[in-house]
PDB file of C-alpha atoms in Angstrom:
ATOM      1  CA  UNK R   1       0.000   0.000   0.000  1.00 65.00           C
ATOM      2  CA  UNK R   2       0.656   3.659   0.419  1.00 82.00           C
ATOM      3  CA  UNK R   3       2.408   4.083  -3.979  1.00 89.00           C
ATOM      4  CA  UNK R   4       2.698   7.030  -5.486  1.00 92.00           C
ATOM      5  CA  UNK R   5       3.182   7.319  -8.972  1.00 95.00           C
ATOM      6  CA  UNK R   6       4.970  10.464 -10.834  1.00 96.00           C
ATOM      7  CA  UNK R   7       4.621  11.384 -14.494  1.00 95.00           C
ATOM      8  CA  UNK R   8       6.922  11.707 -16.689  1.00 95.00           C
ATOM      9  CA  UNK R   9      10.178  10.191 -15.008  1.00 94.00           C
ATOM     10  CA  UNK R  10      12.226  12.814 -16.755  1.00 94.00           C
ATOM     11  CA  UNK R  11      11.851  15.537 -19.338  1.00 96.00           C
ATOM     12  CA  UNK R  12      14.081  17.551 -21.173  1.00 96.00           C
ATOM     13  CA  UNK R  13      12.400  20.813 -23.096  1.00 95.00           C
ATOM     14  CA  UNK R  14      13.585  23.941 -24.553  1.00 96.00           C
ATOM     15  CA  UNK R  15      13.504  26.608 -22.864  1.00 96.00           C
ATOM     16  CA  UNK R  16      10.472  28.780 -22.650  1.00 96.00           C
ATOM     17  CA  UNK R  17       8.040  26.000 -22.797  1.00 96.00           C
ATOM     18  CA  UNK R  18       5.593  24.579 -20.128  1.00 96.00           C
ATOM     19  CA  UNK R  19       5.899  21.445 -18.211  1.00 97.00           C
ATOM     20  CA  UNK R  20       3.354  19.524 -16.515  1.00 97.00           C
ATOM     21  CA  UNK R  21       4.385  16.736 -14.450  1.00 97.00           C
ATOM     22  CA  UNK R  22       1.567  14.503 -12.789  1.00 97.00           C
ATOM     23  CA  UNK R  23       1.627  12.820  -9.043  1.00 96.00           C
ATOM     24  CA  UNK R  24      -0.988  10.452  -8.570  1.00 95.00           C
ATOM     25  CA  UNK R  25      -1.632   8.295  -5.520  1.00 92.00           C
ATOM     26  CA  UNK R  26      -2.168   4.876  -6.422  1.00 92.00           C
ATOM     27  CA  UNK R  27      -3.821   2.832  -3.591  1.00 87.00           C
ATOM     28  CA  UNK R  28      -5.182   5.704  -1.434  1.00 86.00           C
ATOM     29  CA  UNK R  29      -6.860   9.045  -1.244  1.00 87.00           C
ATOM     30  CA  UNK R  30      -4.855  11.926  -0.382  1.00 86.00           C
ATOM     31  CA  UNK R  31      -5.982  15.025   0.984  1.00 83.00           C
ATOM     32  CA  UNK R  32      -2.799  16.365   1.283  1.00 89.00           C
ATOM     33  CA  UNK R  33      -0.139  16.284  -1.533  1.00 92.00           C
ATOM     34  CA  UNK R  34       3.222  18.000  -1.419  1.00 93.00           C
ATOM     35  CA  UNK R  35       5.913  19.413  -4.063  1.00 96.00           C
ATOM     36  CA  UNK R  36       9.572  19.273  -3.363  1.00 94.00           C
ATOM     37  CA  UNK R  37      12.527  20.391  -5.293  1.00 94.00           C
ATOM     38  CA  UNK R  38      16.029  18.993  -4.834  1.00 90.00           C
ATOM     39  CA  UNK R  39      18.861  20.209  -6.143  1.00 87.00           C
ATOM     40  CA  UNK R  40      22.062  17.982  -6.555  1.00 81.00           C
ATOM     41  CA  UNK R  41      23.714  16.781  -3.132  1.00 76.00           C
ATOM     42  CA  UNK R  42      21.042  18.768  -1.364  1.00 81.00           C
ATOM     43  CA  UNK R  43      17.947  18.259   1.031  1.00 82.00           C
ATOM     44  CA  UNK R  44      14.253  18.875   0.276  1.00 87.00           C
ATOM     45  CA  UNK R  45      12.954  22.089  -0.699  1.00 90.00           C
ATOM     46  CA  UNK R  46       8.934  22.155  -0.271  1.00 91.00           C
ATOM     47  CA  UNK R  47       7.593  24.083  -2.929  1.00 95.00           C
ATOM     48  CA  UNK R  48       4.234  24.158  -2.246  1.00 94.00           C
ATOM     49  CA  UNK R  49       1.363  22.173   0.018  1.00 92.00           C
ATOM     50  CA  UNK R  50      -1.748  21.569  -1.952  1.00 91.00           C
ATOM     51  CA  UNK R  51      -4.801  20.106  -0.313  1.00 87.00           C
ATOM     52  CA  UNK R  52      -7.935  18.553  -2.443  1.00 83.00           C
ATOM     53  CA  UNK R  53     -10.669  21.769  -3.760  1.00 81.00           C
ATOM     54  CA  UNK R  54      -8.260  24.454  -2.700  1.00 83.00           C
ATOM     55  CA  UNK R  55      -5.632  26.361  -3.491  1.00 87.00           C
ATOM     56  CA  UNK R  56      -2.160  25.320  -3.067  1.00 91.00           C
ATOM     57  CA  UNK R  57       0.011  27.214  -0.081  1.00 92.00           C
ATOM     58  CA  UNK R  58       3.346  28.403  -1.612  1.00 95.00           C
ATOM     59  CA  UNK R  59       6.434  28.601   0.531  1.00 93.00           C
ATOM     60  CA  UNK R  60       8.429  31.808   0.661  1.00 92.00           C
ATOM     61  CA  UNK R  61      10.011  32.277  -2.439  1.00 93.00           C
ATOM     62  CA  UNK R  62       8.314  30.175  -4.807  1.00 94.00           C
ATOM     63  CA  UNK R  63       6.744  31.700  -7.711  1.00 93.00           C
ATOM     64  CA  UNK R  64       2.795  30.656  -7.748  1.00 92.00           C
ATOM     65  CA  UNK R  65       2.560  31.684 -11.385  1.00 94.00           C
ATOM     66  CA  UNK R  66       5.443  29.534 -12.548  1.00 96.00           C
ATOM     67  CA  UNK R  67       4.947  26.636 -10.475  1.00 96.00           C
ATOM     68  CA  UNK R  68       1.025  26.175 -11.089  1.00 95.00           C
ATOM     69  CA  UNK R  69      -0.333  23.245  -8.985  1.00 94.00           C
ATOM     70  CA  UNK R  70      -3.735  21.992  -9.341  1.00 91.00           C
ATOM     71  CA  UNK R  71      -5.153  19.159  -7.078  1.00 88.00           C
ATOM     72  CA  UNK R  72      -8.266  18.179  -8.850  1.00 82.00           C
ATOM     73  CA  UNK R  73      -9.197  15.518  -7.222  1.00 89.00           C
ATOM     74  CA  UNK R  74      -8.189  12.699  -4.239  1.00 88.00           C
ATOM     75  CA  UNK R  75      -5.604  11.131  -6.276  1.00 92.00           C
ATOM     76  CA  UNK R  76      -4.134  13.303  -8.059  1.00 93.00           C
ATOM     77  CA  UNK R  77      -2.108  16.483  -8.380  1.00 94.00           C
ATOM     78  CA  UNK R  78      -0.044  18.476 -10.973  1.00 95.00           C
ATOM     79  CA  UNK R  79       2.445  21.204 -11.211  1.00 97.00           C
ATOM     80  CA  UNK R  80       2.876  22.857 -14.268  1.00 97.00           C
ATOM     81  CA  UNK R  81       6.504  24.755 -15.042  1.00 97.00           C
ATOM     82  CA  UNK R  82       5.677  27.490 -17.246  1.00 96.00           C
ATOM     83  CA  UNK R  83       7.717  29.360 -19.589  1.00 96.00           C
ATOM     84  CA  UNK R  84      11.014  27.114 -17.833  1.00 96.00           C
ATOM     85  CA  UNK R  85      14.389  28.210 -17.597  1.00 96.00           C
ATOM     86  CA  UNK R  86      17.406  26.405 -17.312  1.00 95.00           C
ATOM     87  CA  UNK R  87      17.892  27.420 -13.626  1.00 94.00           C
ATOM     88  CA  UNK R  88      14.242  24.950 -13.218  1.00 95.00           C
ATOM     89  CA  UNK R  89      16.163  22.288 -14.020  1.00 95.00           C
ATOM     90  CA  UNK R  90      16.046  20.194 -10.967  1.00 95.00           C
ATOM     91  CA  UNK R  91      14.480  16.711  -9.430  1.00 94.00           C
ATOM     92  CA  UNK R  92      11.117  17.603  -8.151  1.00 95.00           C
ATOM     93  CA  UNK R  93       9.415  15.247  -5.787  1.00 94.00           C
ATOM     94  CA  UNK R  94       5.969  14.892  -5.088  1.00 94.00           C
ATOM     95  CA  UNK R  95       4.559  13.286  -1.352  1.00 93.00           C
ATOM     96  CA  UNK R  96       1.136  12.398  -0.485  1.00 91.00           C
ATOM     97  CA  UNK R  97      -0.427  12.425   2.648  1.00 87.00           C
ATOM     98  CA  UNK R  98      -3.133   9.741   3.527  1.00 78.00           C
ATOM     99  CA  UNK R  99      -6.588  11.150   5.186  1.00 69.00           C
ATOM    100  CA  UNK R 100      -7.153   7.598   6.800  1.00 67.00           C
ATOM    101  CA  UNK R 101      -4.112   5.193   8.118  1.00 61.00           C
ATOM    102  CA  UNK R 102      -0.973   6.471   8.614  1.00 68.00           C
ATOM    103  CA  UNK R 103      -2.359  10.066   8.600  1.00 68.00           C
ATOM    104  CA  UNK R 104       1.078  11.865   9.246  1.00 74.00           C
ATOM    105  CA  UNK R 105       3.448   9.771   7.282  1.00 83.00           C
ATOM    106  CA  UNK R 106       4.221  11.270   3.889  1.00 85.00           C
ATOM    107  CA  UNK R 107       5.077   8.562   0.888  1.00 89.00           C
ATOM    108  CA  UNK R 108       7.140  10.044  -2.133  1.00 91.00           C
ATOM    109  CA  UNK R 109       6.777   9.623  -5.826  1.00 92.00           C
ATOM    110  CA  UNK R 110       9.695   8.367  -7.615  1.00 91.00           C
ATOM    111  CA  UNK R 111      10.517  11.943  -8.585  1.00 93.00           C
ATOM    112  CA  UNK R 112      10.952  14.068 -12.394  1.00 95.00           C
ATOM    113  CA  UNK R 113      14.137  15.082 -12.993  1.00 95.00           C
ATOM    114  CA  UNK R 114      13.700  18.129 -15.524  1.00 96.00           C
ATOM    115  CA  UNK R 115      15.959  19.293 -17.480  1.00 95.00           C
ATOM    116  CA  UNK R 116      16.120  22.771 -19.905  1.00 96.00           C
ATOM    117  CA  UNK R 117      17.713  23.506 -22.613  1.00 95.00           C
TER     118      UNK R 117
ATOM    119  CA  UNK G   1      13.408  29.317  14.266  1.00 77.00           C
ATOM    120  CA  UNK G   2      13.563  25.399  13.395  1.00 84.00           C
ATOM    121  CA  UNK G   3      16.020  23.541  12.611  1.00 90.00           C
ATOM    122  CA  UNK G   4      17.231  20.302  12.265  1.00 95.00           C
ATOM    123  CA  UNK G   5      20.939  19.002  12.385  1.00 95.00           C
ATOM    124  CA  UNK G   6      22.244  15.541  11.972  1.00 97.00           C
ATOM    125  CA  UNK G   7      26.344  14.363  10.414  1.00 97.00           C
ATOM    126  CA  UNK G   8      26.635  15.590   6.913  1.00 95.00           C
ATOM    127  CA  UNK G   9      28.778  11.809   6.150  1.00 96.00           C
ATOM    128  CA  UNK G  10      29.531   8.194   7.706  1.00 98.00           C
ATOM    129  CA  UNK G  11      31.207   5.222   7.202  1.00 98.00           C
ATOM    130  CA  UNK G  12      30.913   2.073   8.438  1.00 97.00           C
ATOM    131  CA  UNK G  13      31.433  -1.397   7.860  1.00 97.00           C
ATOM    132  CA  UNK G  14      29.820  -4.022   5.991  1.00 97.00           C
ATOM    133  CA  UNK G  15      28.090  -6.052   8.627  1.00 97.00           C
ATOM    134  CA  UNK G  16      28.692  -3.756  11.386  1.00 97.00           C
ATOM    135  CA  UNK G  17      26.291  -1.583  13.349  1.00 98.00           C
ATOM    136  CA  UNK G  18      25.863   1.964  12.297  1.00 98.00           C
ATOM    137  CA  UNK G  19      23.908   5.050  14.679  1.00 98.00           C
ATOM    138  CA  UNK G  20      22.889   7.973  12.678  1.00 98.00           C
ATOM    139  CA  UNK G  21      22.157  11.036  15.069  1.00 98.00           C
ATOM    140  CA  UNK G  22      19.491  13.543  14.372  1.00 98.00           C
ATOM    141  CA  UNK G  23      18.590  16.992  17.109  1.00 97.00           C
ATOM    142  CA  UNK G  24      15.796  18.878  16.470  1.00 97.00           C
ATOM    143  CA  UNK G  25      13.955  21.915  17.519  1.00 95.00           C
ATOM    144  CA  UNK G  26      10.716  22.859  16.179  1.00 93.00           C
ATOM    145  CA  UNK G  27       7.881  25.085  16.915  1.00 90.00           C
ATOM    146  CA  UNK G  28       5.745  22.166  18.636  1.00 92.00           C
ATOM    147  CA  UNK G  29       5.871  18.979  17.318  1.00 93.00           C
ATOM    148  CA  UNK G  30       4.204  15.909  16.275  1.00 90.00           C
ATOM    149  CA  UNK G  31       6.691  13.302  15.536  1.00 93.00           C
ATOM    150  CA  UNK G  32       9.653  12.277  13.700  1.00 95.00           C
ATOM    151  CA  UNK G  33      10.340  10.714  10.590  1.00 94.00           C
ATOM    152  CA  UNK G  34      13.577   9.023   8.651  1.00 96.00           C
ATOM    153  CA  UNK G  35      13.638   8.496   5.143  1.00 95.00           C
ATOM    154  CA  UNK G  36      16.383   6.650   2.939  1.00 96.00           C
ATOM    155  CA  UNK G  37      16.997   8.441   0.224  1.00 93.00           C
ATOM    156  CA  UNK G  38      19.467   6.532  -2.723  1.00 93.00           C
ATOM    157  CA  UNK G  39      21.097   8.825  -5.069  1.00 88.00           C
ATOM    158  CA  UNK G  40      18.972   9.818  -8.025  1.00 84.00           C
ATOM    159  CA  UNK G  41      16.088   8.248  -6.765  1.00 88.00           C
ATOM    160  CA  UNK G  42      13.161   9.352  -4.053  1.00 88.00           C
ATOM    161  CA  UNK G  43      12.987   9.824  -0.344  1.00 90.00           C
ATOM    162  CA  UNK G  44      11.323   6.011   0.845  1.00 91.00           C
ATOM    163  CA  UNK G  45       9.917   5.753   4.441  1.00 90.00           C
ATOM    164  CA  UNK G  46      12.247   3.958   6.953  1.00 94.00           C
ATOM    165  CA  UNK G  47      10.284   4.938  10.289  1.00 93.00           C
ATOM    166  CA  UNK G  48       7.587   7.293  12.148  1.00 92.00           C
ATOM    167  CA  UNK G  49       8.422   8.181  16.511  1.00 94.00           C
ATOM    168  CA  UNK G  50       5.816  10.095  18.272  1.00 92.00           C
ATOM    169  CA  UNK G  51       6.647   8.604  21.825  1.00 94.00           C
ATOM    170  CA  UNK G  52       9.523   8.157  23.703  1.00 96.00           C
ATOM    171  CA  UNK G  53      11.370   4.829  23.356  1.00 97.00           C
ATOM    172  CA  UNK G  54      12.711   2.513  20.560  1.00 96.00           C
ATOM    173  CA  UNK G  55      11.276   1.429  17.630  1.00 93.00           C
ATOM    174  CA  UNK G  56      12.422  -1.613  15.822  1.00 94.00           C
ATOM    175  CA  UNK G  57      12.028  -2.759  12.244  1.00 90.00           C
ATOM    176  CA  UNK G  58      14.052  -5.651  11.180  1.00 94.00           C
ATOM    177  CA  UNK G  59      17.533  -4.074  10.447  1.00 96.00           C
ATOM    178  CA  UNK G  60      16.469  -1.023  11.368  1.00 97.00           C
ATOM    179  CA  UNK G  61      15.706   0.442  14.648  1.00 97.00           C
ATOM    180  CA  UNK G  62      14.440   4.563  15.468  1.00 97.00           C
ATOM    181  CA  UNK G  63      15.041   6.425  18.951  1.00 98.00           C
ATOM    182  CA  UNK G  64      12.935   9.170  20.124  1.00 98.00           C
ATOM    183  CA  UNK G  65      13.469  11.312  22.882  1.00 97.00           C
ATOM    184  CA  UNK G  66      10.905  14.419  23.250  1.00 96.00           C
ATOM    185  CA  UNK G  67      12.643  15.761  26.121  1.00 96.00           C
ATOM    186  CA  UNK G  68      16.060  15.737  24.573  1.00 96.00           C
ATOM    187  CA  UNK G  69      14.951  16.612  21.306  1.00 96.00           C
ATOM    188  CA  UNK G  70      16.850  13.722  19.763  1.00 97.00           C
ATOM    189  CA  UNK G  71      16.651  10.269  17.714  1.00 98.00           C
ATOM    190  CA  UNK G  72      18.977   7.755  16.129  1.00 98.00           C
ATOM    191  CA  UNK G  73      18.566   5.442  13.136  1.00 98.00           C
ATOM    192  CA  UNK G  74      20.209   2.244  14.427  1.00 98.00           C
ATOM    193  CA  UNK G  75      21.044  -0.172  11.506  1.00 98.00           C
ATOM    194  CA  UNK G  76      22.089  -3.322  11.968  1.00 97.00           C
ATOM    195  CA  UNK G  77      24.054  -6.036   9.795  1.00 97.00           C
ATOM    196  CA  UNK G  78      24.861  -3.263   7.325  1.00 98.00           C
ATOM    197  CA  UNK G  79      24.945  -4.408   3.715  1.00 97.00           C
ATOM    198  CA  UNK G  80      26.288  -2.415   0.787  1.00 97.00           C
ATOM    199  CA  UNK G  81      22.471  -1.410  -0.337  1.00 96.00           C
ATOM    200  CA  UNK G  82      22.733   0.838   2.535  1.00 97.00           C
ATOM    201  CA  UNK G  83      24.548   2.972   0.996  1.00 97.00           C
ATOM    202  CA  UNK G  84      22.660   6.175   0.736  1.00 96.00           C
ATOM    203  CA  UNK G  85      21.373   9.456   2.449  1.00 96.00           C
ATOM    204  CA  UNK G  86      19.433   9.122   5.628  1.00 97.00           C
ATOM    205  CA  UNK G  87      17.258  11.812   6.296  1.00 95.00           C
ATOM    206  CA  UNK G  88      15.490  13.271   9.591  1.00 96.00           C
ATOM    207  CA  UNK G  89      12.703  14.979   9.287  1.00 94.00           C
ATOM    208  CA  UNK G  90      10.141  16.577  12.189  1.00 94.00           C
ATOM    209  CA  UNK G  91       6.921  17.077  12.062  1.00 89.00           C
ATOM    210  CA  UNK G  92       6.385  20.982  13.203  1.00 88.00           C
ATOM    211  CA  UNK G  93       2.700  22.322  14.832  1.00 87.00           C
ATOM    212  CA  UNK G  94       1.271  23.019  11.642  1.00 80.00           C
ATOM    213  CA  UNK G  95       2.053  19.395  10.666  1.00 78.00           C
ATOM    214  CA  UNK G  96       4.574  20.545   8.082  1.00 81.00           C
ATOM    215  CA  UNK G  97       7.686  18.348   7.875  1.00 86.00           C
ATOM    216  CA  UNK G  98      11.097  19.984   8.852  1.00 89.00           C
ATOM    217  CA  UNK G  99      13.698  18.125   7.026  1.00 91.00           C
ATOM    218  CA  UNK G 100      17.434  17.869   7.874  1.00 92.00           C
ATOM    219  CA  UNK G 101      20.370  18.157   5.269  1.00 91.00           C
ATOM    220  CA  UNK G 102      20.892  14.702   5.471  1.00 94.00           C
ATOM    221  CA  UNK G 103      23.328  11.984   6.297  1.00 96.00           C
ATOM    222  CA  UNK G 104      25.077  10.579   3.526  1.00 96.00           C
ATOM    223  CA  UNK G 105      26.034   6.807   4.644  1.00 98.00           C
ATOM    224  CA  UNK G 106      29.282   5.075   3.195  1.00 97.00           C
ATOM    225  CA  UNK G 107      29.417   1.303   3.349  1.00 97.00           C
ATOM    226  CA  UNK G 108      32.892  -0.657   3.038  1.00 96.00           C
ATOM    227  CA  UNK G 109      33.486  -3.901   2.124  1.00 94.00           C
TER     228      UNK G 109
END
């Protein structure tokens, strides 16, 4: 129990152009789904918390109109790059957080490493 | 402010036992998490501490102390897939996870 999925594994695009990368969560509803960025030989970075309906919560110094997240629905979430640069490239990680068992325990994606030309 | 701090490298032995320290202060806090993270890949759970005491899993064994504001990842009978970065991460208040730098773990033959 407790997968998440991420979608695509890795992308490479020219710079200027959008990115959407997809984190689903395979075998249980989450509420709560988080973005991370992590640069080489680094820690975590959380982008952004989005919960289900709302609005996603940026963190201090993350563009919300770059980094678009939408979490339509229990199971899924996405975060759009727009107009990327090559200082996005980066391995973003996305974590869901289960509304039933294991309510505090986040469970990663495999991670998108993106890469701009 | 919050902050987490835990050894930036290790090494250890193949076979031998292995304590990975993490200290942590928070604004509140609801428990503590370690993740194993292998290069290039995702963080993947390793364990969750919300009370005092030891936790053991297999190989792998978590401390909490609330008081202290401290845990360990024990790991036992190390084996070269161990290789990797260990991270410690606290759950704040707000329920927002406070993540250390990481421990990068070296296993010899």
């Amino acid at each position: 129990g407790a997968v998440v999925s991420q979608h695509p594994s890795w992308v490479i695009c020219k710079s200027g152009t959008s990115v959407k990368i997809e984190c689903r969560s395979l075998d249980f509803q989450a509420t709560t789904m988080f973005w991370y960025r992590q640069f080489p030989k680094q820690s975590l970075m959380l982008m952004a918390t989005s919960n289900e309906g709302s609005k996603a919560t940026y963190e201090q110094g993350v563009e919300k109109d770059k980094f678009l997240i939408n979490h339509a629905s229990l199971t899924l979430s996405t975060l759009t790059v727009t107009s990327a640069h090559p200082e996005d490239s980066s391995f973003y990680i996305c974590s869901a957080r289960s509304s039933g068992f294991d309510a505090d325990t986040q469970y990663f994606g495999p991670g998108t490493r993106l890469t701009v030309l | 402010g919050q902050n987490i701090d835990q050894p930036t490298e290790m090494t250890a032995t193949e076979g031998a036992i292995v304590q990975i320290n993490c200290t942590y202060q928070t604004s509140g806090f609801n428990g503590l998490f370690w993740y194993q993270q292998h290069a290039g890949e995702a963080p993947t759970f390793l364990s969750y501490n919300v009370l005092d005491g030891l936790e053991e899993k297999g190989r792998f064994s978590s401390f909490l102390s609330r008081s202290k504001g401290y845990s360990y990842l024990l790991l036992k009978e190390l084996q070269m897939k161990d290789s990797a970065s260990y991270l410690c991460a606290a759950l704040d208040s707000n329920y927002q996870l406070i993540w250390g730098a990481g421990t990068k773990l070296i296993i010899k033959p």
